[in-house]
Tab-separated table of C-alpha atoms and ligand atoms in Angstrom:
chain	number	residue	atom	x	y	z
A	1	MET	CA	17.375	-14.473	19.465
A	2	ILE	CA	14.471	-12.513	18.148
A	3	THR	CA	12.153	-15.010	16.843
A	4	SER	CA	10.726	-14.459	13.081
A	5	TYR	CA	7.305	-14.143	14.872
A	6	GLU	CA	8.127	-10.929	16.744
A	7	VAL	CA	9.012	-9.501	13.437
A	8	ARG	CA	5.653	-10.822	12.441
A	9	GLN	CA	4.139	-9.398	14.898
A	10	LYS	CA	5.902	-6.890	14.621
A	11	ASN	CA	5.180	-6.367	10.873
A	12	PRO	CA	8.154	-3.375	9.935
A	13	LEU	CA	8.172	-1.162	6.679
A	14	ILE	CA	10.768	-1.669	5.117
A	15	HIS	CA	11.981	1.073	2.451
A	16	CYS	CA	13.801	-1.335	-0.342
A	17	ILE	CA	15.970	0.765	-3.098
A	18	THR	CA	16.807	-2.184	-4.966
A	19	ASN	CA	17.746	-3.782	-8.498
A	20	ILE	CA	15.308	-4.877	-11.007
A	21	VAL	CA	16.288	-8.712	-11.276
A	22	VAL	CA	15.330	-8.759	-7.784
A	23	ALA	CA	12.576	-6.146	-6.605
A	24	ASN	CA	9.378	-8.337	-6.946
A	25	PHE	CA	10.995	-10.788	-5.709
A	26	GLN	CA	12.127	-9.364	-2.669
A	27	ALA	CA	8.505	-7.785	-2.056
A	28	ASN	CA	6.892	-10.834	-1.925
A	29	GLY	CA	9.511	-12.219	0.709
A	30	LEU	CA	8.417	-9.444	3.019
A	31	LEU	CA	5.441	-10.185	2.284
A	32	ALA	CA	5.246	-13.707	3.581
A	33	MET	CA	6.915	-13.039	6.446
A	34	GLY	CA	5.057	-10.322	7.814
A	35	ALA	CA	6.938	-7.811	6.960
A	36	SER	CA	5.260	-4.555	4.331
A	37	PRO	CA	7.511	-3.540	1.527
A	38	ILE	CA	7.617	-0.415	-0.110
A	39	MET	CA	10.327	-0.199	-3.244
A	40	ALA	CA	10.908	3.357	-3.825
A	41	ASP	CA	13.754	4.658	-5.752
A	42	ALA	CA	13.267	8.101	-6.681
A	43	PRO	CA	15.745	10.915	-5.554
A	44	GLU	CA	12.518	13.072	-5.781
A	45	GLU	CA	10.471	11.209	-2.848
A	46	ALA	CA	13.281	8.642	-1.169
A	47	SER	CA	13.918	11.034	1.768
A	48	ASP	CA	9.851	10.981	2.308
A	49	ILE	CA	9.935	7.101	1.645
A	50	ALA	CA	12.611	6.546	4.421
A	51	ARG	CA	11.501	9.154	6.866
A	52	ILE	CA	8.150	6.396	7.334
A	53	ALA	CA	9.704	3.706	6.871
A	54	ASN	CA	11.521	0.791	10.017
A	55	ALA	CA	14.181	0.409	7.829
A	56	VAL	CA	15.928	1.057	4.744
A	57	VAL	CA	17.741	-1.386	2.468
A	58	LEU	CA	20.231	0.039	-0.105
A	59	ASN	CA	20.766	-3.188	-2.664
A	60	ILE	CA	23.415	-1.567	-6.088
A	61	GLY	CA	22.290	-4.517	-7.541
A	62	THR	CA	21.874	-2.877	-11.222
A	63	LEU	CA	22.858	0.805	-10.216
A	64	ASN	CA	22.557	4.099	-12.067
A	65	GLN	CA	23.161	8.279	-11.266
A	66	ARG	CA	19.558	8.235	-9.958
A	67	THR	CA	19.543	5.419	-7.793
A	68	VAL	CA	22.433	6.324	-6.667
A	69	ASP	CA	21.531	10.318	-5.927
A	70	ALA	CA	18.390	8.104	-4.041
A	71	MET	CA	19.985	5.584	-1.660
A	72	VAL	CA	21.972	8.770	-0.385
A	73	LEU	CA	19.090	10.852	0.363
A	74	ALA	CA	17.073	8.149	2.177
A	75	GLY	CA	20.466	6.603	3.676
A	76	LYS	CA	20.980	10.305	5.700
A	77	THR	CA	17.258	10.991	6.210
A	78	ALA	CA	17.614	7.557	7.897
A	79	ASN	CA	20.948	8.529	9.609
A	80	GLN	CA	19.196	11.440	10.930
A	81	LEU	CA	16.185	10.343	12.305
A	82	ASN	CA	17.610	6.946	14.023
A	83	ILE	CA	16.227	4.405	11.264
A	84	PRO	CA	18.407	1.438	10.567
A	85	VAL	CA	20.166	1.111	7.323
A	86	VAL	CA	21.211	-2.632	5.574
A	87	PHE	CA	23.494	-2.023	2.992
A	88	ASP	CA	23.792	-4.883	0.207
A	89	PRO	CA	26.877	-4.248	-2.055
A	90	VAL	CA	26.092	-6.691	-5.227
A	91	GLY	CA	28.957	-7.214	-7.615
A	92	ALA	CA	31.175	-4.317	-5.024
A	93	GLY	CA	34.172	-5.789	-7.554
A	94	ALA	CA	32.740	-6.459	-10.303
A	95	SER	CA	32.847	-3.154	-12.152
A	96	PRO	CA	34.994	0.745	-10.678
A	97	TYR	CA	31.845	1.681	-10.538
A	98	ARG	CA	30.018	-0.530	-8.367
A	99	LEU	CA	33.500	-0.230	-6.461
A	100	THR	CA	32.962	3.364	-5.914
A	101	THR	CA	29.759	3.797	-5.376
A	102	THR	CA	29.941	1.429	-2.346
A	103	ARG	CA	33.390	3.328	-0.969
A	104	ARG	CA	31.139	6.464	-1.133
A	105	LEU	CA	27.601	5.150	0.431
A	106	LEU	CA	29.586	3.467	3.065
A	107	LYS	CA	31.420	6.873	3.292
A	108	GLU	CA	28.110	9.483	3.684
A	109	ILE	CA	26.018	6.524	5.326
A	110	ASN	CA	25.711	4.575	8.403
A	111	MET	CA	25.140	1.499	7.796
A	112	SER	CA	23.728	-0.766	10.781
A	113	VAL	CA	24.244	-3.790	8.571
A	114	ILE	CA	26.588	-4.848	5.089
A	115	ARG	CA	25.009	-8.478	4.237
A	116	CYS	CA	27.058	-9.330	1.416
A	117	ASN	CA	28.971	-12.792	-0.026
A	118	ALA	CA	32.436	-13.284	-0.219
A	119	GLY	CA	33.711	-11.121	-3.089
A	120	GLU	CA	32.039	-8.239	-2.420
A	121	LEU	CA	33.344	-8.065	1.234
A	122	ALA	CA	36.877	-8.625	-0.501
A	123	ALA	CA	36.224	-5.535	-3.054
A	124	ILE	CA	35.267	-3.640	0.483
A	125	ALA	CA	38.500	-5.208	2.042
A	126	GLY	CA	40.695	-4.491	-0.914
A	127	VAL	CA	40.987	-7.899	-0.721
A	128	ASP	CA	42.705	-9.776	-3.724
A	129	TRP	CA	39.191	-12.156	-4.716
A	130	GLN	CA	38.349	-13.821	-7.869
A	131	ALA	CA	34.538	-12.981	-7.917
A	132	LYS	CA	32.225	-13.506	-10.574
A	133	GLY	CA	29.869	-10.634	-11.521
A	134	VAL	CA	27.080	-10.631	-8.868
A	135	ASP	CA	28.396	-13.834	-7.401
A	136	ALA	CA	30.936	-15.364	-4.900
A	137	GLY	CA	33.677	-16.781	-7.227
A	138	ALA	CA	36.641	-18.039	-5.055
A	139	GLY	CA	39.657	-16.769	-2.676
A	140	GLN	CA	41.799	-17.417	-0.533
A	141	ALA	CA	41.815	-15.142	2.354
A	142	ASP	CA	40.351	-15.864	5.110
A	143	VAL	CA	36.520	-14.321	5.367
A	144	THR	CA	35.755	-14.085	8.657
A	145	ALA	CA	39.092	-11.987	9.266
A	146	MET	CA	38.023	-9.395	6.453
A	147	ALA	CA	34.337	-10.017	7.911
A	148	LYS	CA	36.190	-8.221	11.531
A	149	HIS	CA	38.150	-6.062	9.488
A	150	VAL	CA	34.868	-4.378	7.727
A	151	ALA	CA	33.082	-4.436	10.458
A	152	SER	CA	35.780	-2.778	12.296
A	153	THR	CA	36.647	0.103	9.767
A	154	PHE	CA	33.101	1.519	9.057
A	155	ASN	CA	31.711	0.644	12.851
A	156	THR	CA	28.919	-2.069	11.307
A	157	ILE	CA	27.732	-5.393	11.450
A	158	VAL	CA	28.643	-7.296	8.582
A	159	ALA	CA	27.082	-10.762	7.716
A	160	VAL	CA	28.575	-12.060	5.269
A	161	THR	CA	26.929	-15.242	3.381
A	162	GLY	CA	28.849	-18.559	1.792
A	163	GLU	CA	28.355	-22.631	3.767
A	164	LYS	CA	28.998	-21.244	6.642
A	165	ASP	CA	27.562	-17.637	7.579
A	166	ILE	CA	29.864	-15.091	9.458
A	167	VAL	CA	28.081	-12.198	11.231
A	168	THR	CA	29.927	-10.275	13.408
A	169	ASP	CA	30.772	-7.297	14.672
A	170	GLY	CA	34.700	-7.035	14.805
A	171	LEU	CA	34.470	-8.464	18.710
A	172	GLN	CA	31.855	-10.585	19.292
A	173	THR	CA	31.866	-13.048	15.780
A	174	ALA	CA	28.877	-16.476	15.771
A	175	ALA	CA	29.279	-18.696	12.583
A	176	ILE	CA	25.905	-20.347	11.453
A	177	LEU	CA	25.748	-23.264	9.335
A	178	GLY	CA	23.096	-24.893	7.332
A	179	GLY	CA	20.854	-23.947	4.693
A	180	ASP	CA	21.810	-25.122	0.493
A	181	ALA	CA	24.440	-24.544	-1.814
A	182	ARG	CA	21.499	-24.503	-4.591
A	183	LEU	CA	20.639	-21.016	-2.377
A	184	THR	CA	23.234	-19.591	-5.239
A	185	GLN	CA	21.639	-21.234	-8.029
A	186	ILE	CA	18.565	-18.806	-8.317
A	187	THR	CA	19.166	-15.188	-8.485
A	188	GLY	CA	17.706	-13.077	-5.717
A	189	ALA	CA	18.878	-15.578	-2.694
A	190	GLY	CA	20.764	-12.944	-0.846
A	191	CYS	CA	19.197	-9.984	-2.049
A	192	LEU	CA	16.353	-11.345	-0.221
A	193	LEU	CA	18.141	-12.090	3.058
A	194	SER	CA	19.260	-8.791	3.419
A	195	ALA	CA	15.877	-6.986	3.311
A	196	VAL	CA	15.098	-10.074	5.822
A	197	VAL	CA	17.618	-9.030	8.317
A	198	ALA	CA	16.567	-5.000	7.854
A	199	ALA	CA	13.138	-6.963	9.619
A	200	PHE	CA	14.660	-8.468	11.970
A	201	TYR	CA	16.896	-5.663	12.730
A	202	CYS	CA	14.523	-2.860	12.914
A	203	THR	CA	12.261	-4.841	15.425
A	204	ARG	CA	15.285	-5.296	17.680
A	205	PRO	CA	18.188	-3.431	16.899
A	206	SER	CA	21.302	-5.943	17.861
A	207	MET	CA	23.749	-8.719	16.497
A	208	GLU	CA	21.641	-11.052	17.761
A	209	ALA	CA	18.596	-9.725	16.134
A	210	VAL	CA	21.075	-10.086	12.705
A	211	ILE	CA	22.116	-13.877	13.959
A	212	SER	CA	18.417	-14.583	13.773
A	213	ALA	CA	17.823	-13.249	11.178
A	214	MET	CA	20.834	-15.736	9.168
A	215	THR	CA	19.298	-18.324	11.793
A	216	PHE	CA	15.875	-18.461	10.478
A	217	TYR	CA	16.666	-18.280	6.849
A	218	LYS	CA	18.936	-20.890	6.660
A	219	ARG	CA	15.891	-22.896	7.760
A	220	VAL	CA	13.762	-21.085	4.626
A	221	GLY	CA	16.684	-22.676	2.607
A	222	GLU	CA	16.587	-25.813	4.052
A	223	GLN	CA	13.109	-25.825	3.710
A	224	ALA	CA	12.869	-24.423	-0.065
A	225	VAL	CA	14.907	-26.499	-1.756
A	226	GLN	CA	12.897	-29.588	-0.652
A	227	GLY	CA	11.442	-30.216	-4.000
A	228	THR	CA	12.229	-30.361	-7.730
A	229	PHE	CA	14.981	-26.680	-8.798
A	230	GLY	CA	12.197	-24.739	-9.972
A	231	ASP	CA	9.645	-25.226	-7.295
A	232	ILE	CA	12.654	-23.422	-4.882
A	233	VAL	CA	11.795	-19.958	-5.074
A	234	SER	CA	7.984	-20.464	-4.614
A	235	HIS	CA	8.903	-23.235	-1.775
A	236	LEU	CA	11.101	-20.151	-0.590
A	237	MET	CA	8.074	-17.909	-0.432
A	238	THR	CA	6.305	-20.509	1.310
A	239	ALA	CA	8.830	-22.123	3.825
A	240	LEU	CA	9.206	-17.858	4.828
A	241	PHE	CA	5.181	-17.327	5.319
A	242	GLU	CA	5.012	-20.741	6.820
A	243	LEU	CA	8.287	-20.440	9.840
A	244	SER	CA	7.347	-16.845	10.468
A	245	GLN	CA	4.269	-18.033	12.415
A	246	GLU	CA	5.729	-20.241	14.929
A	247	ASP	CA	4.817	-18.839	18.056
A	248	GLU	CA	7.926	-20.799	19.624
A	249	HIS	CA	12.194	-20.012	19.671
A	250	GLU	CA	13.822	-20.226	16.880
A	251	ARG	CA	16.540	-22.883	16.581
A	252	ASN	CA	19.470	-22.498	17.402
A	253	THR	CA	21.575	-25.728	16.575
A	254	HIS	CA	22.867	-23.153	13.550
A	255	ASN	CA	25.209	-21.502	15.839
A	256	SER	CA	28.473	-21.357	17.250
A	257	ARG	CA	29.846	-18.364	18.771
A	258	PHE	CA	34.183	-17.381	18.711
B	301	ATP	P1	25.914	-14.956	-4.277
B	301	ATP	O1	25.571	-14.333	-5.026
B	301	ATP	O2	26.930	-15.446	-4.074
B	301	ATP	O3	25.272	-16.282	-5.017
B	301	ATP	P2	24.237	-14.056	-2.633
B	301	ATP	O4	24.477	-12.405	-2.422
B	301	ATP	O5	23.054	-14.574	-3.974
B	301	ATP	O6	25.750	-14.601	-3.061
B	301	ATP	P3	23.829	-16.454	-0.706
B	301	ATP	O7	25.423	-16.559	0.171
B	301	ATP	O8	23.429	-16.953	-1.558
B	301	ATP	O9	23.518	-14.747	-1.182
B	301	ATP	O10	22.908	-16.170	0.645
B	301	ATP	C1	21.669	-16.730	0.022
B	301	ATP	C2	21.232	-18.189	1.154
B	301	ATP	O11	21.848	-18.975	0.390
B	301	ATP	C3	22.354	-17.518	2.665
B	301	ATP	O12	21.146	-18.131	3.375
B	301	ATP	C4	23.372	-18.643	2.735
B	301	ATP	O13	23.670	-19.321	4.047
B	301	ATP	C5	22.650	-19.666	1.719
B	301	ATP	N1	23.923	-20.645	0.915
B	301	ATP	C6	24.419	-19.999	0.292
B	301	ATP	N2	26.099	-20.250	-0.203
B	301	ATP	C7	25.519	-21.527	0.951
B	301	ATP	C8	26.299	-22.876	0.453
B	301	ATP	N3	27.628	-22.960	-0.420
B	301	ATP	N4	25.724	-24.081	1.153
B	301	ATP	C9	24.822	-23.647	1.780
B	301	ATP	N5	24.085	-22.610	1.916
B	301	ATP	C10	24.404	-21.862	1.427
B	302	TZP	N1	22.664	-8.787	-11.258
B	302	TZP	C1	22.738	-7.581	-10.559
B	302	TZP	S1	21.367	-7.658	-9.335
B	302	TZP	C2	21.564	-9.930	-9.551
B	302	TZP	C3	22.532	-9.703	-10.767
B	302	TZP	C4	22.039	-11.420	-11.373
B	302	TZP	C5	21.131	-10.378	-8.628
B	302	TZP	C6	21.726	-10.516	-7.799
B	302	TZP	O1	20.890	-10.914	-6.632
B	302	TZP	P1	22.325	-12.039	-5.129
B	302	TZP	O2	20.371	-11.840	-4.520
B	302	TZP	O3	23.011	-11.831	-5.239
B	302	TZP	O4	22.094	-13.117	-6.094
B	303	MG	MG1	22.757	-15.359	-5.027
B	304	MG	MG1	23.531	-11.083	-3.169
């Protein structure tokens, strides 16, 4: 396992091309855990910023043609320089534009990790699902099977969240329990997690790093919901800050492998 303390020691620079809803929250969350964010979504500088970053996060939450152009430029530069790219296909199935863009980005860029909810995963897999905008929604399909299929198809690691998180590279699979359903009732908890995954992954690129990030964030979420609902956002920042100060092995009790 990789500890969040190790990530803090590295202080990675994370280039985020992200949505307008979560940009501030995501930047604050990265800072709280000891990473350094740079939000830069202009095509004019996307390659230049990507090349100085330790990891790139591509998030299509409020996409438009300029940010999509920037994502392609940043993603390609990162691929050339072996800099990891984490993809958050927010609301991938919500509109034809989102789905087309998701497919284009997956074709043109090698993603190190796809971090998504079950509805977004189903959209990528082409499986019937009742997603609700950017939220996971509901469906009958087997999430683990979809995750393995998408991981194998795109030669990537899929990290899909929900009550039970699944991390798979198509061959090995881990399930992570914990967290709290109230995290789906504030906006950006998933987007921030995608950035946290990027910070862990670039510290030691591996499936272990993704599992570690997801396990860490389950603990962060559990601490964040202790208190009243309106305090979850600020408590999330406090938990990211406090838990990443611990120079000890991350608790492994949430995980199972299969
Ligand atoms: P959604 O839009 O459906 O909320 P998301 O992209 O915001 O998806 P989440 O699934 O909310 O991402 O993931 C954010 C965090 O919340 C993760 O740590 C995840 O494990 C946790 N989480 C989500 N749903 C639950 C749940 N029902 N029970 C426990 N933890 C959950
Ligand atoms: N609309 C477009 S992006 C966005 C909303 C509400 C944020 C989604 O954040 P998350 O982390 O997927 O809940
Ligand atoms: Mg959410
Ligand atoms: Mg999301």
